[in-house]
CSV table of C-alpha atoms in Angstrom, one decimal:
chain,number,residue,atom,x,y,z
A,1,UNK,CA,51.9,247.3,178.2
A,2,UNK,CA,51.2,250.4,176.5
A,3,UNK,CA,51.2,253.3,179.0
A,4,UNK,CA,53.2,251.3,181.6
A,5,UNK,CA,54.8,254.2,183.3
A,6,UNK,CA,51.4,255.6,184.2
A,7,UNK,CA,49.7,255.2,187.7
A,8,UNK,CA,47.5,252.3,186.8
A,9,UNK,CA,50.2,251.0,184.2
A,10,UNK,CA,52.7,250.4,187.0
A,11,UNK,CA,50.4,248.2,189.3
A,12,UNK,CA,49.6,246.2,185.7
A,13,UNK,CA,53.2,245.8,185.3
A,14,UNK,CA,53.8,244.6,188.5
A,15,UNK,CA,50.5,242.2,188.4
A,16,UNK,CA,51.7,240.8,184.7
A,17,UNK,CA,55.3,240.0,186.7
A,18,UNK,CA,53.7,238.5,189.8
A,19,UNK,CA,51.8,235.9,187.2
A,20,UNK,CA,54.7,235.3,185.3
A,21,UNK,CA,54.4,237.4,182.2
A,22,UNK,CA,57.2,239.2,180.5
A,23,UNK,CA,56.0,242.9,180.1
A,24,UNK,CA,56.8,244.9,177.0
A,25,UNK,CA,57.0,248.4,178.1
A,26,UNK,CA,55.6,250.9,176.1
A,27,UNK,CA,54.3,254.3,176.0
A,28,UNK,CA,54.9,257.6,174.5
A,29,UNK,CA,57.5,258.9,176.7
A,30,UNK,CA,60.7,257.3,176.2
A,31,UNK,CA,62.1,258.7,178.9
A,32,UNK,CA,59.6,257.4,181.6
A,33,UNK,CA,59.8,254.2,180.0
A,34,UNK,CA,63.6,253.9,180.7
A,35,UNK,CA,62.9,255.3,184.3
A,36,UNK,CA,60.5,252.5,185.0
A,37,UNK,CA,62.5,249.7,183.1
A,38,UNK,CA,65.4,250.6,185.9
A,39,UNK,CA,63.1,249.2,188.4
A,40,UNK,CA,62.4,245.8,186.2
A,41,UNK,CA,65.2,243.7,185.3
A,42,UNK,CA,65.4,242.7,181.7
A,43,UNK,CA,62.7,244.8,180.7
A,44,UNK,CA,62.6,245.8,177.2
A,45,UNK,CA,61.1,249.4,176.4
A,46,UNK,CA,59.6,250.3,173.0
A,47,UNK,CA,58.6,253.9,172.9
A,48,UNK,CA,55.8,254.7,170.4
A,49,UNK,CA,53.7,257.9,169.5
A,50,UNK,CA,49.9,257.1,169.1
A,51,UNK,CA,50.4,258.7,165.8
A,52,UNK,CA,53.4,256.8,164.3
A,53,UNK,CA,51.8,253.2,163.2
A,54,UNK,CA,55.0,251.9,162.5
A,55,UNK,CA,56.2,252.9,165.7
A,56,UNK,CA,53.1,251.1,167.3
A,57,UNK,CA,53.6,248.0,164.8
A,58,UNK,CA,57.1,247.8,166.4
A,59,UNK,CA,56.3,248.0,169.7
A,60,UNK,CA,53.6,245.2,169.5
A,61,UNK,CA,55.9,242.7,167.1
A,62,UNK,CA,56.2,239.6,169.1
A,63,UNK,CA,53.9,240.4,171.8
A,64,UNK,CA,51.0,238.0,172.6
A,65,UNK,CA,48.5,240.5,173.5
A,66,UNK,CA,48.3,244.4,174.2
A,67,UNK,CA,47.2,246.4,177.6
A,68,UNK,CA,46.3,249.8,177.1
A,69,UNK,CA,46.3,252.0,180.1
A,70,UNK,CA,47.6,255.1,178.6
A,71,UNK,CA,44.5,257.9,178.5
A,72,UNK,CA,42.9,259.9,177.2
A,73,UNK,CA,41.4,257.0,175.5
A,74,UNK,CA,39.6,258.8,173.3
A,75,UNK,CA,43.3,259.8,172.0
A,76,UNK,CA,45.0,256.1,172.3
A,77,UNK,CA,42.4,253.2,171.9
A,78,UNK,CA,41.8,253.6,168.2
A,79,UNK,CA,45.4,253.8,167.2
A,80,UNK,CA,46.5,251.1,169.3
A,81,UNK,CA,43.4,248.8,168.3
A,82,UNK,CA,44.5,249.6,164.8
A,83,UNK,CA,47.9,248.4,165.5
A,84,UNK,CA,46.6,245.1,167.5
A,85,UNK,CA,44.5,244.3,164.6
A,86,UNK,CA,47.5,244.4,162.2
A,87,UNK,CA,49.5,242.2,164.4
A,88,UNK,CA,46.8,239.5,165.0
A,89,UNK,CA,46.6,239.9,168.9
A,90,UNK,CA,44.2,240.7,171.1
A,91,UNK,CA,43.7,244.1,172.8
A,92,UNK,CA,42.4,244.9,176.5
A,93,UNK,CA,42.1,248.3,177.8
A,94,UNK,CA,41.1,250.1,181.2
A,95,UNK,CA,39.1,252.7,179.6
A,96,UNK,CA,36.6,254.7,181.9
A,97,UNK,CA,36.0,257.0,179.3
A,98,UNK,CA,32.2,256.9,178.4
A,99,UNK,CA,32.6,258.3,174.9
A,100,UNK,CA,35.8,256.1,173.9
A,101,UNK,CA,34.1,253.2,175.0
A,102,UNK,CA,31.3,253.9,173.0
A,103,UNK,CA,33.6,254.7,169.7
A,104,UNK,CA,35.2,251.2,170.5
A,105,UNK,CA,32.3,249.6,170.0
A,106,UNK,CA,31.0,251.3,167.3
A,107,UNK,CA,34.1,251.9,164.9
A,108,UNK,CA,35.6,248.1,165.6
A,109,UNK,CA,33.0,245.7,166.2
A,110,UNK,CA,32.3,244.6,162.4
A,111,UNK,CA,35.7,244.3,162.0
A,112,UNK,CA,36.9,242.4,165.1
A,113,UNK,CA,34.0,240.0,164.6
A,114,UNK,CA,35.1,239.2,160.7
A,115,UNK,CA,38.8,238.9,161.6
A,116,UNK,CA,37.8,236.8,164.7
A,117,UNK,CA,39.7,239.2,167.0
A,118,UNK,CA,39.2,239.9,170.8
A,119,UNK,CA,38.8,243.6,171.8
A,120,UNK,CA,37.9,244.3,175.5
A,121,UNK,CA,37.6,247.5,176.4
A,122,UNK,CA,37.0,249.2,179.8
A,123,UNK,CA,38.4,246.0,181.8
A,124,UNK,CA,38.9,248.4,184.9
A,125,UNK,CA,37.4,249.4,187.9
A,126,UNK,CA,34.6,251.3,186.0
A,127,UNK,CA,33.0,249.6,183.4
A,128,UNK,CA,34.6,246.1,183.6
A,129,UNK,CA,33.8,245.4,187.7
A,130,UNK,CA,30.4,246.9,187.1
A,131,UNK,CA,29.4,245.0,184.0
A,132,UNK,CA,30.9,241.4,185.7
A,133,UNK,CA,28.8,242.2,189.2
A,134,UNK,CA,25.5,242.8,187.1
A,135,UNK,CA,26.0,239.9,184.7
A,136,UNK,CA,26.1,237.9,187.9
A,137,UNK,CA,23.5,239.3,189.7
A,138,UNK,CA,21.5,238.8,186.6
A,139,UNK,CA,22.0,235.1,186.6
A,140,UNK,CA,19.6,232.8,184.6
A,141,UNK,CA,17.0,236.6,183.7
A,142,UNK,CA,17.0,237.2,180.2
A,143,UNK,CA,15.8,240.6,180.6
A,144,UNK,CA,15.5,242.9,183.6
A,145,UNK,CA,13.8,246.5,184.0
A,146,UNK,CA,17.0,248.3,185.5
A,147,UNK,CA,20.7,247.8,186.9
A,148,UNK,CA,21.9,250.4,189.7
A,149,UNK,CA,25.8,250.2,190.3
A,150,UNK,CA,26.0,252.4,193.3
A,151,UNK,CA,29.7,252.9,194.1
A,152,UNK,CA,30.7,253.6,197.9
A,153,UNK,CA,34.1,254.8,198.1
A,154,UNK,CA,35.9,256.3,201.3
A,155,UNK,CA,37.4,258.9,198.8
A,156,UNK,CA,38.5,259.4,195.1
A,157,UNK,CA,42.0,261.1,194.7
A,158,UNK,CA,42.3,261.5,191.4
A,159,UNK,CA,45.8,260.7,189.1
A,160,UNK,CA,46.9,263.2,186.5
A,161,UNK,CA,45.4,260.6,184.0
A,162,UNK,CA,42.1,260.6,185.5
A,163,UNK,CA,41.7,264.5,185.4
A,164,UNK,CA,43.1,264.7,181.7
A,165,UNK,CA,40.4,262.1,180.8
A,166,UNK,CA,37.5,263.9,182.3
A,167,UNK,CA,38.4,267.2,180.9
A,168,UNK,CA,38.4,265.3,177.3
A,169,UNK,CA,35.0,263.7,178.0
A,170,UNK,CA,33.5,266.8,179.6
A,171,UNK,CA,34.5,268.7,176.1
A,172,UNK,CA,33.3,266.0,173.8
A,173,UNK,CA,30.0,266.4,175.6
A,174,UNK,CA,29.8,270.1,175.9
A,175,UNK,CA,29.7,270.0,179.9
A,176,UNK,CA,26.1,268.0,179.6
A,177,UNK,CA,25.6,265.1,181.7
A,178,UNK,CA,24.7,261.6,180.2
A,179,UNK,CA,22.8,258.7,181.2
A,180,UNK,CA,21.3,255.4,179.7
A,181,UNK,CA,17.6,255.8,179.7
A,182,UNK,CA,15.0,253.6,177.8
A,183,UNK,CA,17.6,251.6,176.0
A,184,UNK,CA,19.8,254.6,174.7
A,185,UNK,CA,22.3,257.0,175.6
A,186,UNK,CA,21.0,260.2,176.5
A,187,UNK,CA,22.7,263.5,177.0
A,188,UNK,CA,20.9,266.7,179.3
A,189,UNK,CA,21.6,269.9,180.9
A,190,UNK,CA,19.8,268.9,184.3
A,191,UNK,CA,21.9,268.9,187.6
A,192,UNK,CA,22.7,266.2,189.9
A,193,UNK,CA,20.5,264.6,192.5
A,194,UNK,CA,21.7,263.7,196.1
A,195,UNK,CA,20.0,260.4,196.9
A,196,UNK,CA,20.2,257.7,199.8
A,197,UNK,CA,21.4,254.4,199.1
A,198,UNK,CA,21.4,251.4,201.5
A,199,UNK,CA,24.5,249.5,201.0
A,200,UNK,CA,25.1,246.1,202.5
A,201,UNK,CA,26.5,246.2,206.2
A,202,UNK,CA,29.0,247.4,207.4
A,203,UNK,CA,28.9,250.5,205.1
A,204,UNK,CA,24.8,251.1,205.7
A,205,UNK,CA,23.0,254.0,204.3
A,206,UNK,CA,25.2,256.5,202.6
A,207,UNK,CA,24.6,259.9,200.4
A,208,UNK,CA,25.4,259.6,197.1
A,209,UNK,CA,25.0,261.5,194.0
A,210,UNK,CA,22.4,260.1,191.4
A,211,UNK,CA,23.0,259.4,188.1
A,212,UNK,CA,26.8,260.4,188.5
A,213,UNK,CA,27.3,258.3,185.3
A,214,UNK,CA,30.5,256.0,184.7
A,215,UNK,CA,31.5,253.8,181.8
A,216,UNK,CA,28.9,250.6,183.1
A,217,UNK,CA,26.4,252.5,181.1
A,218,UNK,CA,28.2,251.3,177.9
A,219,UNK,CA,29.5,247.8,179.0
A,220,UNK,CA,26.3,246.6,180.8
A,221,UNK,CA,23.8,247.4,177.7
A,222,UNK,CA,26.0,246.2,175.2
A,223,UNK,CA,25.5,242.7,176.2
A,224,UNK,CA,22.1,242.8,178.6
A,225,UNK,CA,18.6,243.3,177.7
A,226,UNK,CA,18.4,246.1,180.5
A,227,UNK,CA,16.7,249.6,179.4
A,228,UNK,CA,17.6,251.6,182.5
A,229,UNK,CA,21.2,251.8,184.0
A,230,UNK,CA,22.3,254.0,186.5
A,231,UNK,CA,25.5,254.3,188.3
A,232,UNK,CA,25.7,256.7,191.6
A,233,UNK,CA,28.5,257.6,193.6
A,234,UNK,CA,29.7,258.2,197.1
A,235,UNK,CA,29.4,262.0,197.9
A,236,UNK,CA,32.9,262.1,199.6
A,237,UNK,CA,34.3,260.6,196.4
A,238,UNK,CA,32.4,263.1,193.8
A,239,UNK,CA,33.4,265.8,196.1
A,240,UNK,CA,37.1,264.9,195.7
A,241,UNK,CA,37.1,264.4,192.3
A,242,UNK,CA,35.3,267.7,191.6
A,243,UNK,CA,37.9,269.9,194.3
A,244,UNK,CA,40.8,271.3,191.7
A,245,UNK,CA,43.4,270.8,194.6
A,246,UNK,CA,42.6,267.2,196.0
A,247,UNK,CA,46.1,265.7,195.8
A,248,UNK,CA,46.8,262.7,193.7
A,249,UNK,CA,46.6,259.2,195.6
A,250,UNK,CA,49.6,258.3,197.8
A,251,UNK,CA,51.2,255.0,198.7
A,252,UNK,CA,50.3,253.7,202.1
A,253,UNK,CA,51.4,250.1,202.0
A,254,UNK,CA,54.3,248.2,200.0
A,255,UNK,CA,52.6,247.2,197.2
A,256,UNK,CA,51.8,251.6,196.7
A,257,UNK,CA,48.2,251.2,197.2
A,258,UNK,CA,46.5,254.1,198.9
A,259,UNK,CA,44.4,253.7,201.9
A,260,UNK,CA,41.2,254.4,199.9
A,261,UNK,CA,38.7,251.6,200.1
A,262,UNK,CA,35.6,250.8,198.0
A,263,UNK,CA,32.2,248.6,198.1
A,264,UNK,CA,30.6,248.2,194.8
A,265,UNK,CA,26.7,247.2,195.4
A,266,UNK,CA,25.3,246.3,191.8
A,267,UNK,CA,21.5,245.6,192.2
A,268,UNK,CA,19.5,244.3,189.1
A,269,UNK,CA,15.6,244.6,189.6
A,270,UNK,CA,12.7,242.8,187.1
A,271,UNK,CA,9.5,243.3,187.9
A,272,UNK,CA,9.4,243.4,191.7
A,273,UNK,CA,12.5,241.0,192.5
A,274,UNK,CA,15.6,242.1,192.8
A,275,UNK,CA,19.3,240.4,192.8
A,276,UNK,CA,22.3,242.0,194.4
A,277,UNK,CA,26.0,241.4,193.7
A,278,UNK,CA,29.0,243.2,195.9
A,279,UNK,CA,32.2,243.6,196.0
A,280,UNK,CA,34.8,244.9,198.2
A,281,UNK,CA,38.4,246.1,198.5
A,282,UNK,CA,41.1,248.8,198.2
A,283,UNK,CA,42.4,251.2,195.9
A,284,UNK,CA,40.4,251.4,192.6
A,285,UNK,CA,43.4,252.3,190.4
A,286,UNK,CA,45.4,249.2,192.1
A,287,UNK,CA,42.6,246.8,191.5
A,288,UNK,CA,42.3,247.5,188.1
A,289,UNK,CA,45.4,245.8,187.7
A,290,UNK,CA,44.1,242.1,188.3
A,291,UNK,CA,41.1,243.0,186.4
A,292,UNK,CA,43.0,243.7,183.2
A,293,UNK,CA,45.5,241.0,183.9
A,294,UNK,CA,43.0,238.2,184.6
A,295,UNK,CA,41.2,239.1,181.7
A,296,UNK,CA,44.2,238.6,179.3
A,297,UNK,CA,44.9,235.6,181.0
A,298,UNK,CA,41.7,234.2,180.1
A,299,UNK,CA,41.9,235.7,176.4
A,300,UNK,CA,45.3,234.0,176.0
A,301,UNK,CA,44.3,230.5,177.6
A,302,UNK,CA,41.0,230.8,175.6
A,303,UNK,CA,38.6,231.0,178.6
A,304,UNK,CA,36.5,233.3,176.5
A,305,UNK,CA,33.2,233.0,175.2
A,306,UNK,CA,33.0,235.2,172.0
A,307,UNK,CA,35.0,237.3,169.6
A,308,UNK,CA,35.0,240.9,168.5
A,309,UNK,CA,34.1,243.8,170.6
A,310,UNK,CA,33.0,242.7,173.9
A,311,UNK,CA,32.6,243.8,177.6
A,312,UNK,CA,33.9,241.6,180.1
A,313,UNK,CA,30.5,240.5,181.2
A,314,UNK,CA,29.5,239.2,178.1
A,315,UNK,CA,33.1,237.4,177.0
A,316,UNK,CA,34.0,235.9,180.6
A,317,UNK,CA,31.8,233.7,182.9
A,318,UNK,CA,31.1,236.5,185.4
A,319,UNK,CA,30.6,234.7,189.0
A,320,UNK,CA,33.7,232.7,188.2
A,321,UNK,CA,36.1,235.6,186.7
A,322,UNK,CA,34.8,237.2,190.0
A,323,UNK,CA,36.0,234.8,192.1
A,324,UNK,CA,39.3,234.5,190.8
A,325,UNK,CA,39.9,237.6,192.1
A,326,UNK,CA,40.3,236.9,195.5
A,327,UNK,CA,42.6,238.1,197.4
A,328,UNK,CA,42.0,241.5,195.5
A,329,UNK,CA,38.2,241.9,196.3
A,330,UNK,CA,35.8,240.1,198.4
A,331,UNK,CA,32.3,239.7,196.4
A,332,UNK,CA,29.3,238.6,197.5
A,333,UNK,CA,27.0,236.9,194.8
A,334,UNK,CA,23.6,235.8,194.8
A,335,UNK,CA,23.2,232.3,196.1
A,336,UNK,CA,26.6,232.4,198.0
């Protein structure tokens, strides 16, 4: 577990322990690792700066896989992937940064495929869940005209890591907006648009920020023949994220989850036909843990469909994976 002491990392550590795995706690800050290990009986800590390959090699020695929860992933993904390749173990991360995920596909696809390695980026609420839903909605279609992922979040209290990653991404794209259209990523200076999205009941029609682009525009087109991929965000959540004084998420139950709720609505259109898959649950950071851990478990038990760099919908059986996430999320799939 690299970045084990972060907000999301702590949820992942708890999920690993719940499922019987022994997490090796790693990250850049030895003091934070020691503090976390105090609450994890028998935990081993392995501090490792990302700019120290030897330290990363020591951190991964004897591990079966590495889960990277340490952002900004523009800084951490490549060094930890390199270490995973040297160690000959699978790599999973929870990156929501569009450019970091593009880099992972661009820089490691050939090497990972040739080595028979498994690298799964964006195995998280953003990127992974939307990809699984769109893949399940796609079903037996080989192509579609467009896919839209609408995020109905009740609120969004960003973590320190989310804010840091957002700053890195904005700097990399020079403040421009990004979208996936006509089969490619496009950067532009246009403003945002408010739309009405008809979510399934009980949420109903809500105002969303159109083309509030998330990592799904990287993961979905990486394996599905869909030239237009859009993501929309509930205006309440978008405003929370944009406000500099929105506090970090606060625990509201014994598991440390906040009171945030979500409904993710994935609609795939081919001509005049539409297929929909939805997922609902609580706390986008907490629900990333079962996504990342279930992915790691399936990789280690051989329940994968390919090797190399692959997104969730390509490497896993999407409907089966989504159903396995109960009771963390509730899903509605085509034909269910």
